[in-house]
PDB file of C-alpha atoms in Angstrom:
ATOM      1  CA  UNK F 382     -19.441 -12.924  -4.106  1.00  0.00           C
ATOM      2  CA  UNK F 383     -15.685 -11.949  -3.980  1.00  0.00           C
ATOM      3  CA  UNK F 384     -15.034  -8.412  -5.177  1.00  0.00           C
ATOM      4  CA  UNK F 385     -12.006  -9.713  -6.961  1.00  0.00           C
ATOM      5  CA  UNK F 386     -10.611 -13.696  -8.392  1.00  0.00           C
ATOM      6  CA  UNK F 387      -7.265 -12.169  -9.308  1.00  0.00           C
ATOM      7  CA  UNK F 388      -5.481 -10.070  -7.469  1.00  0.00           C
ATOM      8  CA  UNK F 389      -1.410  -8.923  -8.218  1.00  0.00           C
ATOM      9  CA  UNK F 390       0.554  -6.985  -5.361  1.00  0.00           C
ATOM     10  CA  UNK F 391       3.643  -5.272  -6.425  1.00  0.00           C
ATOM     11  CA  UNK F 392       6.086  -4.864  -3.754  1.00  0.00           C
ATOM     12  CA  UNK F 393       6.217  -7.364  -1.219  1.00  0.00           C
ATOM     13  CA  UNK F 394       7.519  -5.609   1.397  1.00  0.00           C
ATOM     14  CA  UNK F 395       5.411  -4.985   4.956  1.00  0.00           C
ATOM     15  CA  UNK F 396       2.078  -3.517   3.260  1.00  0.00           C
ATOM     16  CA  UNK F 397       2.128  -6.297  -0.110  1.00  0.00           C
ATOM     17  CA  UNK F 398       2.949  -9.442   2.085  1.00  0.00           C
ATOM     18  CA  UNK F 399       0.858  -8.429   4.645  1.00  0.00           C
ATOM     19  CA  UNK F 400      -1.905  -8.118   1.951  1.00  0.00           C
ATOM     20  CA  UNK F 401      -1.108 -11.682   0.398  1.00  0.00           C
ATOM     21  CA  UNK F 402      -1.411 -13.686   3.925  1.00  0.00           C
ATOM     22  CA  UNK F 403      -4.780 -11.238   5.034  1.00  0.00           C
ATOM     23  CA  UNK F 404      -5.961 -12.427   1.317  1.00  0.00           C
ATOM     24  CA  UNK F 405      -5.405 -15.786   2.092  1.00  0.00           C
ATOM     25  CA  UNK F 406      -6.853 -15.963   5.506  1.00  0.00           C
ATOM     26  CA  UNK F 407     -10.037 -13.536   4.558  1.00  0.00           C
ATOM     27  CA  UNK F 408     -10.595 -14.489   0.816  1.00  0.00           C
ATOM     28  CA  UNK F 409      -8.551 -18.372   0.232  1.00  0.00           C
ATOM     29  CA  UNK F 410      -9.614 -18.892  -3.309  1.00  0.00           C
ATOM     30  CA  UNK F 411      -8.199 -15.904  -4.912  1.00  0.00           C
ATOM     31  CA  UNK F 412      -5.171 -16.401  -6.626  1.00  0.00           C
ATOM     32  CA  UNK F 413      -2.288 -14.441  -5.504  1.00  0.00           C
ATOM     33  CA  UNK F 414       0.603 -13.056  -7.502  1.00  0.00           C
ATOM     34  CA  UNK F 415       3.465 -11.019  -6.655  1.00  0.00           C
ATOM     35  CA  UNK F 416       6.040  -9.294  -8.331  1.00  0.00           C
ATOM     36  CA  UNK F 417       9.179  -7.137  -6.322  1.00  0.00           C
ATOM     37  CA  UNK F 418      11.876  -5.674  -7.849  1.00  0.00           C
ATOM     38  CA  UNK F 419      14.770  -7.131  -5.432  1.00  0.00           C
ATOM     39  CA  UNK F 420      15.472 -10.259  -6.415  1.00  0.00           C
ATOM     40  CA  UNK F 421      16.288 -11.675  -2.764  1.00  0.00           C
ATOM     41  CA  UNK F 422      12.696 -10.315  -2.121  1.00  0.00           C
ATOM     42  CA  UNK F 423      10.972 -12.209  -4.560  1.00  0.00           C
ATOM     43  CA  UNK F 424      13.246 -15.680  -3.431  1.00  0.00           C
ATOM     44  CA  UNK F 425      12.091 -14.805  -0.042  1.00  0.00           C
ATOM     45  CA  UNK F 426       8.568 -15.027  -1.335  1.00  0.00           C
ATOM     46  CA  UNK F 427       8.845 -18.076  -2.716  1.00  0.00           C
ATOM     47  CA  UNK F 428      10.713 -19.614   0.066  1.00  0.00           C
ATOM     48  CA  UNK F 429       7.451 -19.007   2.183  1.00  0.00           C
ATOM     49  CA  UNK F 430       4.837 -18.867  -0.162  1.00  0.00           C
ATOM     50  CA  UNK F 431       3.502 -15.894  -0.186  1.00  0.00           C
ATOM     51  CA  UNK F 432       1.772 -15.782  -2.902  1.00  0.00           C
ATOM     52  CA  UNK F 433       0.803 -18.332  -5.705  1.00  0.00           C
ATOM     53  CA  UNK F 434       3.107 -17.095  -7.948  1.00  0.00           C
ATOM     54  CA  UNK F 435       6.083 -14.796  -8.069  1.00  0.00           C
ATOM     55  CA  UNK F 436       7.120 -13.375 -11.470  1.00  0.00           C
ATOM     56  CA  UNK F 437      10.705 -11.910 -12.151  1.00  0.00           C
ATOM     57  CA  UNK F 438       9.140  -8.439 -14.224  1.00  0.00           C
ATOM     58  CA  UNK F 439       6.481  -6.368 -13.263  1.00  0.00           C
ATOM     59  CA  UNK F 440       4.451  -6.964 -16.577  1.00  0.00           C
ATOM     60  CA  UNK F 441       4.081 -11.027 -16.227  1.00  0.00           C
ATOM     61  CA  UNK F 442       2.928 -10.449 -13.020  1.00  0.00           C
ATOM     62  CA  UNK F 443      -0.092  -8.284 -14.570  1.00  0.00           C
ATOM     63  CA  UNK F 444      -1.404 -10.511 -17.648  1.00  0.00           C
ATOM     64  CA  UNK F 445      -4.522 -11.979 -16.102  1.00  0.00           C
ATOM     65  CA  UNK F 446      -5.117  -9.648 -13.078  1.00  0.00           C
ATOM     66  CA  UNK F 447      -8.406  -8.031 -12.189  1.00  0.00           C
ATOM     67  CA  UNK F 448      -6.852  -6.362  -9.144  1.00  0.00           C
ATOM     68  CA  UNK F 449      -3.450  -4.539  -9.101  1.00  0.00           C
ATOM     69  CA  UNK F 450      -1.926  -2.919  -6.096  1.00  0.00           C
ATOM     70  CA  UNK F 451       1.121  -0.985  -6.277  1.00  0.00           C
ATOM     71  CA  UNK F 452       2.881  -1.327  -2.699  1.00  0.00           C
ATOM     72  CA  UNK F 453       5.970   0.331  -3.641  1.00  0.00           C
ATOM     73  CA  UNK F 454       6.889   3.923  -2.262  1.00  0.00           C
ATOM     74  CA  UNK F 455       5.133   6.923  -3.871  1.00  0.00           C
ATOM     75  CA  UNK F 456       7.788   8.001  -5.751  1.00  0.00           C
ATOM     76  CA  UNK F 457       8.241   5.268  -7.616  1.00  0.00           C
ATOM     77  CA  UNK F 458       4.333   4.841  -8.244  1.00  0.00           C
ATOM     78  CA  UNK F 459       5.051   6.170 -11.950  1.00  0.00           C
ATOM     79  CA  UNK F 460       7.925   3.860 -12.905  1.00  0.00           C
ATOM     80  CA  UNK F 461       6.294   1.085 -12.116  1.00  0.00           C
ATOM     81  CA  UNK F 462       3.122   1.860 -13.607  1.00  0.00           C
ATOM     82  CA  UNK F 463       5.066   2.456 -17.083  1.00  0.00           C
ATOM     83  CA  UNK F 464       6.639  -1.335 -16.746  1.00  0.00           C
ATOM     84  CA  UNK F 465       2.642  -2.800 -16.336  1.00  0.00           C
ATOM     85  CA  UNK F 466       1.099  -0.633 -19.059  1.00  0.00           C
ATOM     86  CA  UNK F 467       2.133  -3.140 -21.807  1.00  0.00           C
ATOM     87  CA  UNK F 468       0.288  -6.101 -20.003  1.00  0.00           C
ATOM     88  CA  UNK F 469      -2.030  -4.850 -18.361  1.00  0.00           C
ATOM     89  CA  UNK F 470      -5.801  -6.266 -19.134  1.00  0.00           C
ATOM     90  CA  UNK F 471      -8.645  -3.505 -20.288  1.00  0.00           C
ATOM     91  CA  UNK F 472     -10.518  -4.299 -17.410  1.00  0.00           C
ATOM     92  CA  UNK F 473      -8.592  -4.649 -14.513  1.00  0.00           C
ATOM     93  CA  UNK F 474      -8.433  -2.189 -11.650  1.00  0.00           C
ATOM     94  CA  UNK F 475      -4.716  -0.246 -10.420  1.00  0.00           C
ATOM     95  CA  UNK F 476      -5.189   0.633  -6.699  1.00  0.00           C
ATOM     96  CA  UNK F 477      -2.342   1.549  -4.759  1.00  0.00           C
ATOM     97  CA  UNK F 478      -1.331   2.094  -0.809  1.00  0.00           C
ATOM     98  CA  UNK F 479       0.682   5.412  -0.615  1.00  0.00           C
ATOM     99  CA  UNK F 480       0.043   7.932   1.647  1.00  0.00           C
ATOM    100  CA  UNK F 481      -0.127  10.779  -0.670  1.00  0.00           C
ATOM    101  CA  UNK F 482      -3.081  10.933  -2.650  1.00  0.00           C
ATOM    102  CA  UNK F 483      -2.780  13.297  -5.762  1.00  0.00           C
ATOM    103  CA  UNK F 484       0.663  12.918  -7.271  1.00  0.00           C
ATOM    104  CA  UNK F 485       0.442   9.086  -7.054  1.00  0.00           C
ATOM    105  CA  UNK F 486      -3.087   9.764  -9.400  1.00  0.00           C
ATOM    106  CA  UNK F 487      -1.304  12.146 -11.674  1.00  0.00           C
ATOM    107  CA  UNK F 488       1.200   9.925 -11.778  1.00  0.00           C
ATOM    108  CA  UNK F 489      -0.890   6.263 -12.519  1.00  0.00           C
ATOM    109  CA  UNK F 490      -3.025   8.412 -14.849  1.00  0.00           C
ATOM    110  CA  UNK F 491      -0.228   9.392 -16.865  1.00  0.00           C
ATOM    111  CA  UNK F 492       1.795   6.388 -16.745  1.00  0.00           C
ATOM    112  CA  UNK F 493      -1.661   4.042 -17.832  1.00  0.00           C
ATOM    113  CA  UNK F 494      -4.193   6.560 -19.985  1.00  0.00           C
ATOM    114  CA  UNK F 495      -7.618   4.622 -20.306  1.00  0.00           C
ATOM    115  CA  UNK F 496      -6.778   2.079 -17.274  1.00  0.00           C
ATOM    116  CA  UNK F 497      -9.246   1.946 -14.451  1.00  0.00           C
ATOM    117  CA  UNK F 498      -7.630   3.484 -11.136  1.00  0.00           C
ATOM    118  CA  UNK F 499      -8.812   3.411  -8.215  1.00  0.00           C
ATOM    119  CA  UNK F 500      -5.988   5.291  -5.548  1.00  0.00           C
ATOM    120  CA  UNK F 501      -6.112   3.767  -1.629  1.00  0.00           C
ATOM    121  CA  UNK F 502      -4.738   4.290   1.260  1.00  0.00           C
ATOM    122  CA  UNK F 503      -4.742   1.828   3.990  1.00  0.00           C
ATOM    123  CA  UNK F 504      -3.326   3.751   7.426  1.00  0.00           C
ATOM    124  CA  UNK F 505      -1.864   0.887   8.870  1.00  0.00           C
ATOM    125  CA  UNK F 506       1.895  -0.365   9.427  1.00  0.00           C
ATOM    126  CA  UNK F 507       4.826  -0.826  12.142  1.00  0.00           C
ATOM    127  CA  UNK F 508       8.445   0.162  12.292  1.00  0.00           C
ATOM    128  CA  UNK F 509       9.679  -2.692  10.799  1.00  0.00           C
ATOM    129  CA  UNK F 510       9.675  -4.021   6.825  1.00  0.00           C
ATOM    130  CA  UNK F 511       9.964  -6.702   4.503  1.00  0.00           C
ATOM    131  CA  UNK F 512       8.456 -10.024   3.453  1.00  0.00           C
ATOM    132  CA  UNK F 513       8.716 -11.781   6.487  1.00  0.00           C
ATOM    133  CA  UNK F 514       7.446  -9.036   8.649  1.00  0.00           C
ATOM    134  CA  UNK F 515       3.958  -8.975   7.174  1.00  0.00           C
ATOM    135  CA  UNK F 516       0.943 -10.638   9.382  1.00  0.00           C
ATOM    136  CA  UNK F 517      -2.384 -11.117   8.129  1.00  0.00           C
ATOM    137  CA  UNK F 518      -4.372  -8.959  10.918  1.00  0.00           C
ATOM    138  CA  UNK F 519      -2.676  -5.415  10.232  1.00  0.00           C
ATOM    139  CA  UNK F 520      -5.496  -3.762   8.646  1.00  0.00           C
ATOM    140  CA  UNK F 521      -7.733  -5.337  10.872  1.00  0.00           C
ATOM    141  CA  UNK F 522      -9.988  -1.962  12.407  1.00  0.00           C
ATOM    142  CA  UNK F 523      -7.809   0.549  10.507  1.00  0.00           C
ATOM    143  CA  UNK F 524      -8.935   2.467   8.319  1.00  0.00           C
ATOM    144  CA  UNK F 525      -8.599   2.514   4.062  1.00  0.00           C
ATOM    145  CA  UNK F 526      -9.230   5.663   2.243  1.00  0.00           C
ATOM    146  CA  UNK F 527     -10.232   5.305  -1.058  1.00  0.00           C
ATOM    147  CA  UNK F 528      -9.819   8.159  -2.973  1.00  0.00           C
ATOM    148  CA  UNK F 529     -11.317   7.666  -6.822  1.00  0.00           C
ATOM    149  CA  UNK F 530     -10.932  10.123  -9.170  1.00  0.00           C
ATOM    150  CA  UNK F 531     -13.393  12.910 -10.136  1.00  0.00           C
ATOM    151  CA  UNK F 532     -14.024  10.998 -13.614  1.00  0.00           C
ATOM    152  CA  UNK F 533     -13.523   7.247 -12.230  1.00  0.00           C
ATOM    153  CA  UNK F 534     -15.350   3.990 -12.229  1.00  0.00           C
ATOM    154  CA  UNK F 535     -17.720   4.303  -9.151  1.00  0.00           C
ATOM    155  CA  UNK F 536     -18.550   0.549  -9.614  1.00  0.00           C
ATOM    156  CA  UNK F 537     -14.349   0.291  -9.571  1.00  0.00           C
ATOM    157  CA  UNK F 538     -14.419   1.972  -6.453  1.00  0.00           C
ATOM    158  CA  UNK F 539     -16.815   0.051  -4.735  1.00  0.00           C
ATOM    159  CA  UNK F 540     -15.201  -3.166  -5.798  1.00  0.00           C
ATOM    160  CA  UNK F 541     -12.102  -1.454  -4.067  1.00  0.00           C
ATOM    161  CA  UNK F 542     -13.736  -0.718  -1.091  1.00  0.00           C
ATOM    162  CA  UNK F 543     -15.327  -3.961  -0.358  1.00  0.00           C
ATOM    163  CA  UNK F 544     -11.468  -5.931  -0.806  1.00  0.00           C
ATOM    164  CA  UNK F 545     -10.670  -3.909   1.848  1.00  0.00           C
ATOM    165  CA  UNK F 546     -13.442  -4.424   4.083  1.00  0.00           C
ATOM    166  CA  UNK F 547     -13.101  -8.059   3.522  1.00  0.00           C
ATOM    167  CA  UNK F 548      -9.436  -7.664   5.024  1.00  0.00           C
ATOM    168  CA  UNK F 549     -10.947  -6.169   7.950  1.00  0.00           C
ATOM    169  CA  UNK F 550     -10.873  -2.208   7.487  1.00  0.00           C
ATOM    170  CA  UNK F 551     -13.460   0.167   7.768  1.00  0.00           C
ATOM    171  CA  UNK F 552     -13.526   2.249   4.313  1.00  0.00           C
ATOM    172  CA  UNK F 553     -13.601   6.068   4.486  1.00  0.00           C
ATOM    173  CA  UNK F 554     -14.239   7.532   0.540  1.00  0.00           C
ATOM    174  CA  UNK F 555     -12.138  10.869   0.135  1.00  0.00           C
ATOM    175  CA  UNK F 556     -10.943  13.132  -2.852  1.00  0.00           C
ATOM    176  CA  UNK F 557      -7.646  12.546  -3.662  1.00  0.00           C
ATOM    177  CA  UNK F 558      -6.776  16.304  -2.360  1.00  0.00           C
ATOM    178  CA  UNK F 559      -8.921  16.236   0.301  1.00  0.00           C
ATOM    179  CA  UNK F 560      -7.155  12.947   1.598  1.00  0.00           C
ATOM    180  CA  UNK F 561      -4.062  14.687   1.263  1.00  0.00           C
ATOM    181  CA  UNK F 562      -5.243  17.514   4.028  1.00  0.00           C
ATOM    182  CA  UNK F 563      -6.624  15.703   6.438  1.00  0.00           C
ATOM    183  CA  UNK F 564      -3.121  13.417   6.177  1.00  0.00           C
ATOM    184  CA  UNK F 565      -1.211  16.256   6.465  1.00  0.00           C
ATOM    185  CA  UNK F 566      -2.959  17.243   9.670  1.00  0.00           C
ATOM    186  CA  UNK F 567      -3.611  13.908  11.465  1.00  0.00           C
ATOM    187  CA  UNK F 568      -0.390  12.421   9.942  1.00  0.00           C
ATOM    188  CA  UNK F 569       2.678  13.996   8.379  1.00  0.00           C
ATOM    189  CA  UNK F 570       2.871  16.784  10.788  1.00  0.00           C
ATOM    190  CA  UNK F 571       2.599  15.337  14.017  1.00  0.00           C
ATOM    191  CA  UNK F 572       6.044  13.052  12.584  1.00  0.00           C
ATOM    192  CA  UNK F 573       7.646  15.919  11.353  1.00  0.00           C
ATOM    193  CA  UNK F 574       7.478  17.696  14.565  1.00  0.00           C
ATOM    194  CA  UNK F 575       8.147  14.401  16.573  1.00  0.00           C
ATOM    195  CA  UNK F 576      11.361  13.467  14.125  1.00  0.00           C
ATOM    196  CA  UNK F 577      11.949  17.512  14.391  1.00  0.00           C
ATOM    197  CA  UNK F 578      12.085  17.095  18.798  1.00  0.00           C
ATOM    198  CA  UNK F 579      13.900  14.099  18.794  1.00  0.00           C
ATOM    199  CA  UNK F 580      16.457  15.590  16.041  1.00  0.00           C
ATOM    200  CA  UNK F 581      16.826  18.698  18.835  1.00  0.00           C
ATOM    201  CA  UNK F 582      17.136  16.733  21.867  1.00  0.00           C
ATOM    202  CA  UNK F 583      19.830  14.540  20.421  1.00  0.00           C
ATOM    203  CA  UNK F 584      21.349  17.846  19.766  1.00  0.00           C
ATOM    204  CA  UNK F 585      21.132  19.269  23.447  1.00  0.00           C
ATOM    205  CA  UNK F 586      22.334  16.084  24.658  1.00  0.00           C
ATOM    206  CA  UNK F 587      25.644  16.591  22.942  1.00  0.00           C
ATOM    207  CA  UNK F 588      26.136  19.848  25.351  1.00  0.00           C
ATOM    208  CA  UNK F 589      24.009  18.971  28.674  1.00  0.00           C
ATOM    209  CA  UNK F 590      24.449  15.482  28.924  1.00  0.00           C
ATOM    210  CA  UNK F 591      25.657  15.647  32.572  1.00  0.00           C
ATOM    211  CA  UNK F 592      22.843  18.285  33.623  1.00  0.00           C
ATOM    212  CA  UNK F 593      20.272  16.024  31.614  1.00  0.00           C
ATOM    213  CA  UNK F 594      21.092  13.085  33.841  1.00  0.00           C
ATOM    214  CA  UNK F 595      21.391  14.926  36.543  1.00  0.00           C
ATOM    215  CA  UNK F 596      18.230  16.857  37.208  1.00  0.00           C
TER     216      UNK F 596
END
């Protein structure tokens, strides 16, 4: 049995299309629909049809869902969550794919009180972005963290969990703040020193160019 019939992605950028087309190659009788906020986005999405159905506002995009992913950047988590909380159904789930963990749950909490969230995190992606860039095997042996919250749904998390081993990934189940941590560790900090060496060499290259190339 299908964890979900319904499922909305909002953003269709790398992570959302790439979740539409593994959808449709893992799970072909859900019903797909998308919402993004750029409107040459969402005419891309038609154009290739990425989903069943692309709505022009966040909230008709929401009515009959039983799934909704936010695949917009963390920041903006909040705002988006406020446009939905009009339409969104009792019952359906909020998930999420940012890579920060507690302020996107403060955030969903507070924009949808009562809704059923379920944070995620699939650690999976490439340098380059947009609709057309998604492919249907990128979460394929990567992993998902789901992080519920202390008070959530554990049948809601589950459900969670097995969409995303359906799209391939192998599940890890974190706290929200312990997922943050381990991130920080494994993740942020090894690009903030890489960004940090390459931002230094580009700097030294200004002054030893010629002893650079060389020695």
């Amino acid at each position: 049995m299908l964890p979900f019939a319904r499922v909305t992605i909002i953003g269709l950028g790398l992570i959302g299309s790439s979740i539409a087309r593994a959808v449709r190659e893992t799970m072909p009788t859900v019903r797909l629909t998308g919402h993004d906020a750029n409107a040459d986005v969402r005419e891309i999405a038609r154009r290739i049809d990425l989903v069943d159905d692309v709505t022009d506002t966040a909230g008709a995009a929401v009515t009959d869902a039983e799934l909704v992913i936010l695949c917009v950047p963390v920041g903006a988590m909040g705002a988006v969550a406020a446009e939905i909380a009009a339409d969104l159904p009792a019952e359906a789930i909020v998930s999420d794919v940012g890579s920060s963990k507690e302020t996107v749950a403060k955030a969903l909490r507070e924009a949808l009180p009562g809704a059923i969230v379920v944070p995620a995190h699939p650690v999976a992606g490439t340098e380059k972005s947009g609709p057309e860039a998604g492919f249907g095997s990128l979460f394929h042996g990567r992993w998902c963290i789901v992080t519920p919250l202390a008070d959530g749904d554990p049948v809601a998390a589950a459900r969670v969990g097995e969409f995303w081993r359906r799209l391939g990934s192998n599940v890890e189940t974190m706290a929200p703040d312990h997922h943050d941590r381990v991130l920080a560790i494994t993740s942020h900090l090894p690009h903030l020193i890489a960004y940090t060496i390459v931002g230094t060499a580009n700097d030294l290259a200004e002054v030893t160019e010629s002893e650079v190339i060389k020695f």
